[in-house]
mmCIF file of C-alpha atoms and ligand atoms in Angstrom:
data_model
loop_
_atom_site.group_PDB
_atom_site.id
_atom_site.type_symbol
_atom_site.label_atom_id
_atom_site.label_comp_id
_atom_site.label_asym_id
_atom_site.label_seq_id
_atom_site.Cartn_x
_atom_site.Cartn_y
_atom_site.Cartn_z
ATOM 1 C CA UNK C 24 0.000 0.000 0.000
ATOM 2 C CA UNK C 25 1.360 3.419 -0.951
ATOM 3 C CA UNK C 26 2.361 5.890 1.653
ATOM 4 C CA UNK C 27 -0.487 8.238 0.884
ATOM 5 C CA UNK C 28 -3.078 5.472 1.166
ATOM 6 C CA UNK C 29 -2.623 4.577 4.774
ATOM 7 C CA UNK C 30 -4.864 4.992 7.765
ATOM 8 C CA UNK C 31 -2.991 5.829 10.937
ATOM 9 C CA UNK C 32 -4.280 5.481 14.458
ATOM 10 C CA UNK C 33 -2.913 6.575 17.822
ATOM 11 C CA UNK C 34 -4.319 6.145 21.298
ATOM 12 C CA UNK C 35 -3.387 8.506 24.091
ATOM 13 C CA UNK C 36 -3.678 7.241 27.641
ATOM 14 C CA UNK C 37 -4.796 10.104 29.893
ATOM 15 C CA UNK C 38 -2.729 9.336 32.973
ATOM 16 C CA UNK C 39 -0.931 12.663 33.396
ATOM 17 C CA UNK C 40 -0.547 16.201 32.156
ATOM 18 C CA UNK C 41 1.522 16.124 28.958
ATOM 19 C CA UNK C 42 5.066 17.541 29.238
ATOM 20 C CA UNK C 43 7.716 18.628 26.739
ATOM 21 C CA UNK C 44 8.981 15.037 26.445
ATOM 22 C CA UNK C 45 5.518 13.845 25.337
ATOM 23 C CA UNK C 46 5.322 16.685 22.832
ATOM 24 C CA UNK C 47 8.673 15.993 21.179
ATOM 25 C CA UNK C 48 8.472 12.208 21.505
ATOM 26 C CA UNK C 49 4.837 11.523 20.641
ATOM 27 C CA UNK C 50 2.449 14.401 19.978
ATOM 28 C CA UNK C 51 4.349 16.310 17.292
ATOM 29 C CA UNK C 52 5.508 13.198 15.363
ATOM 30 C CA UNK C 53 2.009 11.662 15.435
ATOM 31 C CA UNK C 54 0.433 14.872 14.141
ATOM 32 C CA UNK C 55 3.044 15.116 11.381
ATOM 33 C CA UNK C 56 2.491 11.461 10.456
ATOM 34 C CA UNK C 57 -1.260 12.020 10.234
ATOM 35 C CA UNK C 58 -0.581 14.857 7.821
ATOM 36 C CA UNK C 59 0.954 12.341 5.389
ATOM 37 C CA UNK C 60 -1.829 9.743 5.708
ATOM 38 C CA UNK C 61 -5.088 9.437 3.833
ATOM 39 C CA UNK C 62 -7.015 8.993 7.074
ATOM 40 C CA UNK C 63 -6.232 9.289 10.758
ATOM 41 C CA UNK C 64 -7.775 8.403 14.067
ATOM 42 C CA UNK C 65 -6.735 9.821 17.425
ATOM 43 C CA UNK C 66 -8.460 8.911 20.617
ATOM 44 C CA UNK C 67 -8.293 9.398 24.361
ATOM 45 C CA UNK C 68 -7.783 5.893 25.741
ATOM 46 C CA UNK C 69 -9.811 6.443 28.888
ATOM 47 C CA UNK C 70 -10.653 2.748 29.381
ATOM 48 C CA UNK C 71 -6.931 2.047 29.441
ATOM 49 C CA UNK C 72 -6.404 4.834 31.985
ATOM 50 C CA UNK C 73 -9.191 3.456 34.151
ATOM 51 C CA UNK C 74 -6.959 0.488 34.987
ATOM 52 C CA UNK C 75 -4.641 2.924 36.743
ATOM 53 C CA UNK C 76 -6.813 5.782 37.967
ATOM 54 C CA UNK C 77 -9.513 5.091 40.517
ATOM 55 C CA UNK C 78 -10.382 8.730 41.210
ATOM 56 C CA UNK C 79 -13.362 9.728 39.026
ATOM 57 C CA UNK C 80 -12.731 13.476 39.159
ATOM 58 C CA UNK C 81 -9.079 12.961 38.263
ATOM 59 C CA UNK C 82 -9.851 10.701 35.315
ATOM 60 C CA UNK C 83 -12.371 13.212 33.970
ATOM 61 C CA UNK C 84 -9.905 16.066 34.393
ATOM 62 C CA UNK C 85 -7.005 14.244 32.728
ATOM 63 C CA UNK C 86 -9.144 13.026 29.822
ATOM 64 C CA UNK C 87 -10.165 16.592 29.115
ATOM 65 C CA UNK C 88 -6.652 17.996 29.586
ATOM 66 C CA UNK C 89 -5.138 15.438 27.237
ATOM 67 C CA UNK C 90 -7.800 16.112 24.603
ATOM 68 C CA UNK C 91 -7.281 19.872 24.947
ATOM 69 C CA UNK C 92 -3.509 19.400 24.634
ATOM 70 C CA UNK C 93 -3.735 17.577 21.309
ATOM 71 C CA UNK C 94 -6.231 20.114 19.964
ATOM 72 C CA UNK C 95 -4.024 22.970 21.132
ATOM 73 C CA UNK C 96 -0.994 21.384 19.470
ATOM 74 C CA UNK C 97 -2.736 21.433 16.106
ATOM 75 C CA UNK C 98 -4.805 18.263 15.767
ATOM 76 C CA UNK C 99 -7.046 19.025 12.801
ATOM 77 C CA UNK C 100 -10.488 17.621 13.556
ATOM 78 C CA UNK C 101 -11.638 18.098 9.970
ATOM 79 C CA UNK C 102 -8.979 15.756 8.659
ATOM 80 C CA UNK C 103 -8.639 13.469 11.689
ATOM 81 C CA UNK C 104 -11.269 11.694 13.647
ATOM 82 C CA UNK C 105 -10.748 12.528 17.352
ATOM 83 C CA UNK C 106 -12.811 10.787 20.016
ATOM 84 C CA UNK C 107 -12.968 9.259 23.463
ATOM 85 C CA UNK C 108 -12.542 5.480 23.484
ATOM 86 C CA UNK C 109 -15.398 5.100 25.977
ATOM 87 C CA UNK C 110 -17.803 6.865 23.580
ATOM 88 C CA UNK C 111 -17.433 3.983 21.124
ATOM 89 C CA UNK C 112 -19.207 0.912 22.554
ATOM 90 C CA UNK C 113 -18.170 -1.146 19.508
ATOM 91 C CA UNK C 114 -14.617 -1.204 20.935
ATOM 92 C CA UNK C 115 -15.406 -3.082 24.166
ATOM 93 C CA UNK C 116 -17.816 -5.293 22.242
ATOM 94 C CA UNK C 117 -15.070 -6.261 19.832
ATOM 95 C CA UNK C 118 -12.768 -6.822 22.827
ATOM 96 C CA UNK C 119 -15.073 -9.543 24.149
ATOM 97 C CA UNK C 120 -14.901 -11.398 20.858
ATOM 98 C CA UNK C 121 -11.135 -10.965 20.540
ATOM 99 C CA UNK C 122 -10.726 -12.324 24.077
ATOM 100 C CA UNK C 123 -12.131 -15.607 22.830
ATOM 101 C CA UNK C 124 -9.394 -16.030 20.222
ATOM 102 C CA UNK C 125 -6.485 -14.660 22.271
ATOM 103 C CA UNK C 126 -4.281 -17.235 24.018
ATOM 104 C CA UNK C 127 -3.774 -16.431 27.688
ATOM 105 C CA UNK C 128 -0.049 -17.101 27.278
ATOM 106 C CA UNK C 129 0.296 -14.044 25.045
ATOM 107 C CA UNK C 130 -0.931 -11.883 27.920
ATOM 108 C CA UNK C 131 1.544 -13.485 30.332
ATOM 109 C CA UNK C 132 4.327 -12.253 28.048
ATOM 110 C CA UNK C 133 3.002 -8.722 27.490
ATOM 111 C CA UNK C 134 5.410 -6.032 28.700
ATOM 112 C CA UNK C 135 3.031 -3.864 30.732
ATOM 113 C CA UNK C 136 1.838 -6.845 32.748
ATOM 114 C CA UNK C 137 5.324 -8.333 33.098
ATOM 115 C CA UNK C 138 6.652 -4.998 34.362
ATOM 116 C CA UNK C 139 3.986 -4.919 37.080
ATOM 117 C CA UNK C 140 4.833 -8.486 38.139
ATOM 118 C CA UNK C 141 8.552 -7.688 38.182
ATOM 119 C CA UNK C 142 7.951 -4.586 40.308
ATOM 120 C CA UNK C 143 5.978 -6.701 42.785
ATOM 121 C CA UNK C 144 8.750 -9.307 42.951
ATOM 122 C CA UNK C 145 11.294 -6.582 43.627
ATOM 123 C CA UNK C 146 9.286 -5.352 46.581
ATOM 124 C CA UNK C 147 8.641 -8.853 47.895
ATOM 125 C CA UNK C 148 4.908 -8.648 47.129
ATOM 126 C CA UNK C 149 2.563 -11.226 45.683
ATOM 127 C CA UNK C 150 2.987 -11.278 41.869
ATOM 128 C CA UNK C 151 -0.678 -10.328 41.418
ATOM 129 C CA UNK C 152 -0.601 -7.448 43.879
ATOM 130 C CA UNK C 153 -2.480 -4.468 42.418
ATOM 131 C CA UNK C 154 -2.798 -6.205 39.034
ATOM 132 C CA UNK C 155 -6.361 -5.954 37.742
ATOM 133 C CA UNK C 156 -7.858 -7.790 34.784
ATOM 134 C CA UNK C 157 -7.771 -4.547 32.814
ATOM 135 C CA UNK C 158 -3.993 -4.447 33.021
ATOM 136 C CA UNK C 159 -3.713 -8.151 32.268
ATOM 137 C CA UNK C 160 -5.923 -7.923 29.192
ATOM 138 C CA UNK C 161 -4.622 -4.502 28.147
ATOM 139 C CA UNK C 162 -3.295 -5.668 24.748
ATOM 140 C CA UNK C 163 -6.682 -7.121 23.740
ATOM 141 C CA UNK C 164 -8.478 -3.818 24.296
ATOM 142 C CA UNK C 165 -5.672 -2.100 22.433
ATOM 143 C CA UNK C 166 -6.082 -4.585 19.588
ATOM 144 C CA UNK C 167 -9.799 -3.770 19.449
ATOM 145 C CA UNK C 168 -8.963 -0.033 19.286
ATOM 146 C CA UNK C 169 -6.771 -0.627 16.269
ATOM 147 C CA UNK C 170 -8.749 -3.336 14.466
ATOM 148 C CA UNK C 171 -12.124 -1.597 14.852
ATOM 149 C CA UNK C 172 -10.858 1.209 12.607
ATOM 150 C CA UNK C 173 -9.031 -1.004 10.102
ATOM 151 C CA UNK C 174 -5.878 1.012 10.834
ATOM 152 C CA UNK C 175 -2.781 0.140 8.800
ATOM 153 C CA UNK C 176 -0.163 2.085 10.673
ATOM 154 C CA UNK C 177 0.125 2.671 14.397
ATOM 155 C CA UNK C 178 2.804 5.230 15.300
ATOM 156 C CA UNK C 179 4.082 4.341 18.756
ATOM 157 C CA UNK C 180 7.057 4.508 21.070
ATOM 158 C CA UNK C 181 9.265 1.473 21.589
ATOM 159 C CA UNK C 182 7.371 0.417 24.699
ATOM 160 C CA UNK C 183 4.205 -0.150 22.651
ATOM 161 C CA UNK C 184 5.663 -2.119 19.741
ATOM 162 C CA UNK C 185 4.908 -5.477 21.297
ATOM 163 C CA UNK C 186 1.294 -4.466 21.899
ATOM 164 C CA UNK C 187 0.824 -3.627 18.212
ATOM 165 C CA UNK C 188 2.412 -6.964 17.260
ATOM 166 C CA UNK C 189 -0.090 -8.708 19.515
ATOM 167 C CA UNK C 190 -2.927 -6.840 17.748
ATOM 168 C CA UNK C 191 -1.621 -8.097 14.424
ATOM 169 C CA UNK C 192 -1.286 -11.650 15.737
ATOM 170 C CA UNK C 193 -4.847 -11.575 17.075
ATOM 171 C CA UNK C 194 -6.152 -10.322 13.726
ATOM 172 C CA UNK C 195 -4.272 -13.026 11.821
ATOM 173 C CA UNK C 196 -5.576 -15.670 14.155
ATOM 174 C CA UNK C 197 -9.185 -14.593 13.784
ATOM 175 C CA UNK C 198 -8.843 -14.358 10.010
ATOM 176 C CA UNK C 199 -7.343 -17.852 9.875
ATOM 177 C CA UNK C 200 -9.936 -19.296 12.229
ATOM 178 C CA UNK C 201 -12.841 -17.907 10.232
ATOM 179 C CA UNK C 202 -11.219 -18.370 6.833
ATOM 180 C CA UNK C 203 -12.046 -14.763 5.962
ATOM 181 C CA UNK C 204 -10.136 -11.524 5.867
ATOM 182 C CA UNK C 205 -12.439 -9.895 8.385
ATOM 183 C CA UNK C 206 -9.692 -7.854 10.040
ATOM 184 C CA UNK C 207 -7.002 -5.669 8.489
ATOM 185 C CA UNK C 208 -3.458 -6.354 9.708
ATOM 186 C CA UNK C 209 -1.868 -3.333 11.373
ATOM 187 C CA UNK C 210 1.815 -2.582 11.709
ATOM 188 C CA UNK C 211 3.673 -0.373 14.127
ATOM 189 C CA UNK C 212 5.864 2.488 13.072
ATOM 190 C CA UNK C 213 8.388 4.277 15.257
ATOM 191 C CA UNK C 214 8.425 7.804 13.849
ATOM 192 C CA UNK C 215 11.950 8.768 12.774
ATOM 193 C CA UNK C 216 11.444 12.278 14.142
ATOM 194 C CA UNK C 217 10.336 11.095 17.601
ATOM 195 C CA UNK C 218 13.213 11.926 19.903
ATOM 196 C CA UNK C 219 13.308 10.626 23.454
ATOM 197 C CA UNK C 220 14.631 13.671 25.267
ATOM 198 C CA UNK C 221 16.212 13.807 28.724
ATOM 199 C CA UNK C 222 14.573 15.455 31.688
ATOM 200 C CA UNK C 223 16.190 18.063 33.945
ATOM 201 C CA UNK C 224 18.224 15.393 35.765
ATOM 202 C CA UNK C 225 19.558 13.830 32.555
ATOM 203 C CA UNK C 226 17.439 10.659 32.739
ATOM 204 C CA UNK C 227 14.640 10.165 30.154
ATOM 205 C CA UNK C 228 12.021 12.875 30.679
ATOM 206 C CA UNK C 229 9.190 11.127 32.474
ATOM 207 C CA UNK C 230 6.410 11.942 34.886
ATOM 208 C CA UNK C 231 7.543 9.026 37.047
ATOM 209 C CA UNK C 232 11.031 10.537 37.472
ATOM 210 C CA UNK C 233 9.591 13.947 38.341
ATOM 211 C CA UNK C 234 12.095 15.575 35.969
ATOM 212 C CA UNK C 235 9.762 17.125 33.399
ATOM 213 C CA UNK C 236 9.465 20.556 31.820
ATOM 214 C CA UNK C 237 5.828 21.627 31.533
ATOM 215 C CA UNK C 238 4.422 21.881 28.024
ATOM 216 C CA UNK C 239 2.286 24.907 28.748
ATOM 217 C CA UNK C 240 3.706 27.561 31.020
ATOM 218 C CA UNK C 241 4.888 31.158 30.921
ATOM 219 C CA UNK C 242 8.383 32.619 30.682
ATOM 220 C CA UNK C 243 8.811 32.658 34.453
ATOM 221 C CA UNK C 244 7.791 29.042 34.984
ATOM 222 C CA UNK C 245 9.884 27.844 32.030
ATOM 223 C CA UNK C 246 12.881 29.835 33.273
ATOM 224 C CA UNK C 247 12.530 28.208 36.678
ATOM 225 C CA UNK C 248 12.220 24.697 35.201
ATOM 226 C CA UNK C 249 15.151 25.246 32.821
ATOM 227 C CA UNK C 250 17.321 26.653 35.628
ATOM 228 C CA UNK C 251 16.943 23.257 37.284
ATOM 229 C CA UNK C 252 18.564 21.396 34.375
ATOM 230 C CA UNK C 253 21.727 19.748 35.610
ATOM 231 C CA UNK C 254 24.979 20.695 33.871
ATOM 232 C CA UNK C 255 28.655 20.299 34.711
ATOM 233 C CA UNK C 256 30.613 23.304 35.906
ATOM 234 C CA UNK C 257 32.617 23.999 32.738
ATOM 235 C CA UNK C 258 33.285 27.718 32.375
ATOM 236 C CA UNK C 259 31.766 29.636 29.497
ATOM 237 C CA UNK C 260 34.896 29.635 27.349
ATOM 238 C CA UNK C 261 35.730 25.942 27.802
ATOM 239 C CA UNK C 262 35.076 23.695 24.769
ATOM 240 C CA UNK C 263 32.116 21.505 25.719
ATOM 241 C CA UNK C 264 30.537 18.328 24.355
ATOM 242 C CA UNK C 265 26.857 19.122 23.719
ATOM 243 C CA UNK C 266 25.719 15.586 22.817
ATOM 244 C CA UNK C 267 23.936 13.818 25.619
ATOM 245 C CA UNK C 268 23.602 16.889 27.806
ATOM 246 C CA UNK C 269 20.037 17.569 28.874
ATOM 247 C CA UNK C 270 20.058 21.252 27.942
ATOM 248 C CA UNK C 271 21.369 20.647 24.420
ATOM 249 C CA UNK C 272 19.181 17.608 23.710
ATOM 250 C CA UNK C 273 15.986 19.326 24.872
ATOM 251 C CA UNK C 274 16.890 22.383 22.794
ATOM 252 C CA UNK C 275 17.590 20.221 19.753
ATOM 253 C CA UNK C 276 14.207 18.526 20.206
ATOM 254 C CA UNK C 277 12.357 21.839 19.963
ATOM 255 C CA UNK C 278 14.509 24.118 17.809
ATOM 256 C CA UNK C 279 15.118 24.015 14.067
ATOM 257 C CA UNK C 280 18.057 21.953 12.785
ATOM 258 C CA UNK C 281 19.915 25.197 12.028
ATOM 259 C CA UNK C 282 19.430 26.543 15.548
ATOM 260 C CA UNK C 283 20.547 23.236 17.053
ATOM 261 C CA UNK C 284 23.669 23.268 14.856
ATOM 262 C CA UNK C 285 24.345 26.847 15.993
ATOM 263 C CA UNK C 286 24.151 25.988 19.676
ATOM 264 C CA UNK C 287 26.247 22.891 19.068
ATOM 265 C CA UNK C 288 28.979 24.944 17.391
ATOM 266 C CA UNK C 289 28.938 27.648 20.075
ATOM 267 C CA UNK C 290 29.146 25.194 22.990
ATOM 268 C CA UNK C 291 31.876 23.166 21.264
ATOM 269 C CA UNK C 292 33.978 26.235 20.544
ATOM 270 C CA UNK C 293 33.568 27.740 24.005
ATOM 271 C CA UNK C 294 31.581 30.656 22.617
ATOM 272 C CA UNK C 295 28.546 29.794 24.744
ATOM 273 C CA UNK C 296 28.191 28.642 28.345
ATOM 274 C CA UNK C 297 25.466 26.493 29.877
ATOM 275 C CA UNK C 298 23.711 29.658 31.007
ATOM 276 C CA UNK C 299 23.565 30.897 27.416
ATOM 277 C CA UNK C 300 22.250 27.526 26.290
ATOM 278 C CA UNK C 301 19.518 27.698 28.933
ATOM 279 C CA UNK C 302 18.507 31.184 27.810
ATOM 280 C CA UNK C 303 18.194 29.946 24.217
ATOM 281 C CA UNK C 304 16.102 27.037 25.407
ATOM 282 C CA UNK C 305 13.696 29.343 27.247
ATOM 283 C CA UNK C 306 13.280 31.457 24.092
ATOM 284 C CA UNK C 307 12.526 28.470 21.923
ATOM 285 C CA UNK C 308 9.997 27.158 24.470
ATOM 286 C CA UNK C 309 8.302 30.550 24.386
ATOM 287 C CA UNK C 310 8.313 30.720 20.609
ATOM 288 C CA UNK C 311 7.012 27.188 20.007
ATOM 289 C CA UNK C 312 4.590 26.763 22.868
ATOM 290 C CA UNK C 313 3.105 30.094 23.916
ATOM 291 C CA UNK C 314 0.453 29.965 21.169
ATOM 292 C CA UNK C 315 -0.579 26.370 21.877
ATOM 293 C CA UNK C 316 -0.623 27.201 25.598
ATOM 294 C CA UNK C 317 -3.116 29.992 24.992
ATOM 295 C CA UNK C 318 -5.367 27.685 22.995
ATOM 296 C CA UNK C 319 -5.028 25.069 25.722
ATOM 297 C CA UNK C 320 -6.137 27.562 28.390
ATOM 298 C CA UNK C 321 -9.148 28.556 26.281
ATOM 299 C CA UNK C 322 -10.180 24.941 25.797
ATOM 300 C CA UNK C 323 -9.780 24.125 29.479
ATOM 301 C CA UNK C 324 -12.013 27.090 30.283
ATOM 302 C CA UNK C 325 -14.669 25.648 27.990
ATOM 303 C CA UNK C 326 -15.090 21.935 28.742
ATOM 304 C CA UNK C 327 -18.292 21.832 26.691
ATOM 305 C CA UNK C 328 -16.322 22.695 23.552
ATOM 306 C CA UNK C 329 -13.915 19.811 24.110
ATOM 307 C CA UNK C 330 -16.782 17.438 24.848
ATOM 308 C CA UNK C 331 -18.588 18.477 21.654
ATOM 309 C CA UNK C 332 -15.496 17.938 19.525
ATOM 310 C CA UNK C 333 -15.014 14.464 20.997
ATOM 311 C CA UNK C 334 -18.700 13.566 20.628
ATOM 312 C CA UNK C 335 -18.622 14.579 16.964
ATOM 313 C CA UNK C 336 -15.544 12.384 16.477
ATOM 314 C CA UNK C 337 -17.316 9.418 18.065
ATOM 315 C CA UNK C 338 -20.236 9.895 15.678
ATOM 316 C CA UNK C 339 -17.822 9.627 12.774
ATOM 317 C CA UNK C 340 -15.885 6.578 13.965
ATOM 318 C CA UNK C 341 -18.818 4.499 15.157
ATOM 319 C CA UNK C 342 -20.142 3.508 11.715
ATOM 320 C CA UNK C 343 -16.640 2.351 10.752
ATOM 321 C CA UNK C 344 -16.309 0.279 13.919
ATOM 322 C CA UNK C 345 -19.877 -0.997 13.551
ATOM 323 C CA UNK C 346 -19.179 -2.334 10.075
ATOM 324 C CA UNK C 347 -16.048 -4.141 11.271
ATOM 325 C CA UNK C 348 -17.882 -5.544 14.269
ATOM 326 C CA UNK C 349 -20.813 -6.757 12.167
ATOM 327 C CA UNK C 350 -18.385 -8.569 9.882
ATOM 328 C CA UNK C 351 -16.654 -10.198 12.838
ATOM 329 C CA UNK C 352 -19.920 -11.195 14.522
ATOM 330 C CA UNK C 353 -21.104 -12.808 11.331
ATOM 331 C CA UNK C 354 -17.776 -14.563 10.703
ATOM 332 C CA UNK C 355 -17.602 -16.129 14.183
ATOM 333 C CA UNK C 356 -21.243 -17.222 14.204
ATOM 334 C CA UNK C 357 -22.856 -14.644 16.453
ATOM 335 C CA UNK C 358 -26.273 -13.309 15.559
ATOM 336 C CA UNK C 359 -26.321 -10.092 13.650
ATOM 337 C CA UNK C 360 -26.689 -7.211 16.076
ATOM 338 C CA UNK C 361 -30.257 -5.999 16.138
ATOM 339 C CA UNK C 362 -31.513 -2.611 17.167
ATOM 340 C CA UNK C 363 -33.137 -2.672 20.603
ATOM 341 C CA UNK C 364 -36.935 -2.888 20.379
ATOM 342 C CA UNK C 365 -38.984 -0.418 22.328
ATOM 343 C CA UNK C 366 -40.859 -1.894 25.282
ATOM 344 C CA UNK C 367 -44.544 -2.388 24.615
HETATM 345 N N1 LIG H 409 -1.107 1.757 25.205
HETATM 346 C C1 LIG H 409 -0.871 3.065 24.658
HETATM 347 C C2 LIG H 409 0.057 3.833 25.611
HETATM 348 O O1 LIG H 409 0.138 3.531 26.765
HETATM 349 C C3 LIG H 409 -2.149 3.818 24.485
HETATM 350 C C4 LIG H 409 -3.050 3.123 23.522
HETATM 351 C C5 LIG H 409 -4.253 2.531 23.790
HETATM 352 C C6 LIG H 409 -2.818 2.953 22.128
HETATM 353 N N2 LIG H 409 -4.797 2.003 22.684
HETATM 354 C C7 LIG H 409 -3.947 2.240 21.628
HETATM 355 C C8 LIG H 409 -1.797 3.337 21.282
HETATM 356 C C9 LIG H 409 -4.031 1.906 20.281
HETATM 357 C C10 LIG H 409 -1.882 3.003 19.929
HETATM 358 C C11 LIG H 409 -2.997 2.274 19.435
HETATM 359 O O2 LIG H 409 0.682 4.786 25.201
#
């Protein structure tokens, strides 16, 4: 299939406020990828988040904030279908059917579940401690997300590659079992422009390390966050190695290639110190993210707008998912879904 004829799909788990690392590593590359596709689906994976978040107000808040973030960063709802997973009942319905063809052993080997078991072992806890069935069956729901839309390409980070492979394996298995091509086979794609950037302490930028730079802030807050980036104590005129330093890598993630080359040359030649590099980083944060931050604030002040956008997206995706589900129901021998009859 040609590049322009692909349907891409990305799910976004609303478990935290997006930070600069999410923007550079996931949001911006996914939006660019969608721009080169013939169709695209983006959704807030709130059922997936529910496995982790038991606080209703928090889940609602994060779902809205994540949706507002993607809209503020330029998600084009004319060209892309943008919805909440839980507004599409065909997805959980497909999950039930996929569960019946998915070997349990595949779930035992899935990374997210294995990581939870390993963390329990490390702390001397029961392997099943705090592991719910949602986490265990996570890849099946994710497969339903992907297969319900007949997505070809799923842009993901490395940690999600195995989950997309499982979705493909499930689809192949159901097709083989029924002798029909009822499901399209998806493939993962790690966007070439998705950089994993360091956080202020030099480790990968991650909410769980508490080393993030906020995506939407003002000059003062960004200056404060950037001031906290760890550097060595080389003087301004010492030749420095920019590669691998948090300040340079974060800058390179946000700036143009020319600007990154300029900072690289200046640090290497001892024409710029770490303080200068930090000042350039604050300016590029302001330039790239002030506009999106204003749109984000507007959307957060108007939850009804966000809800309407998502509801309209669900209206558009449901017929697609319904058609896939009807085909699957028929192929496995379930009765065709009938509209509920009014009580007499
Ligand atoms: N599991 C993904 C994550 O944690 C989120 C997700 C849910 C997803 N369903 C998906 C991603 C379908 C791609 C396709 O980031």
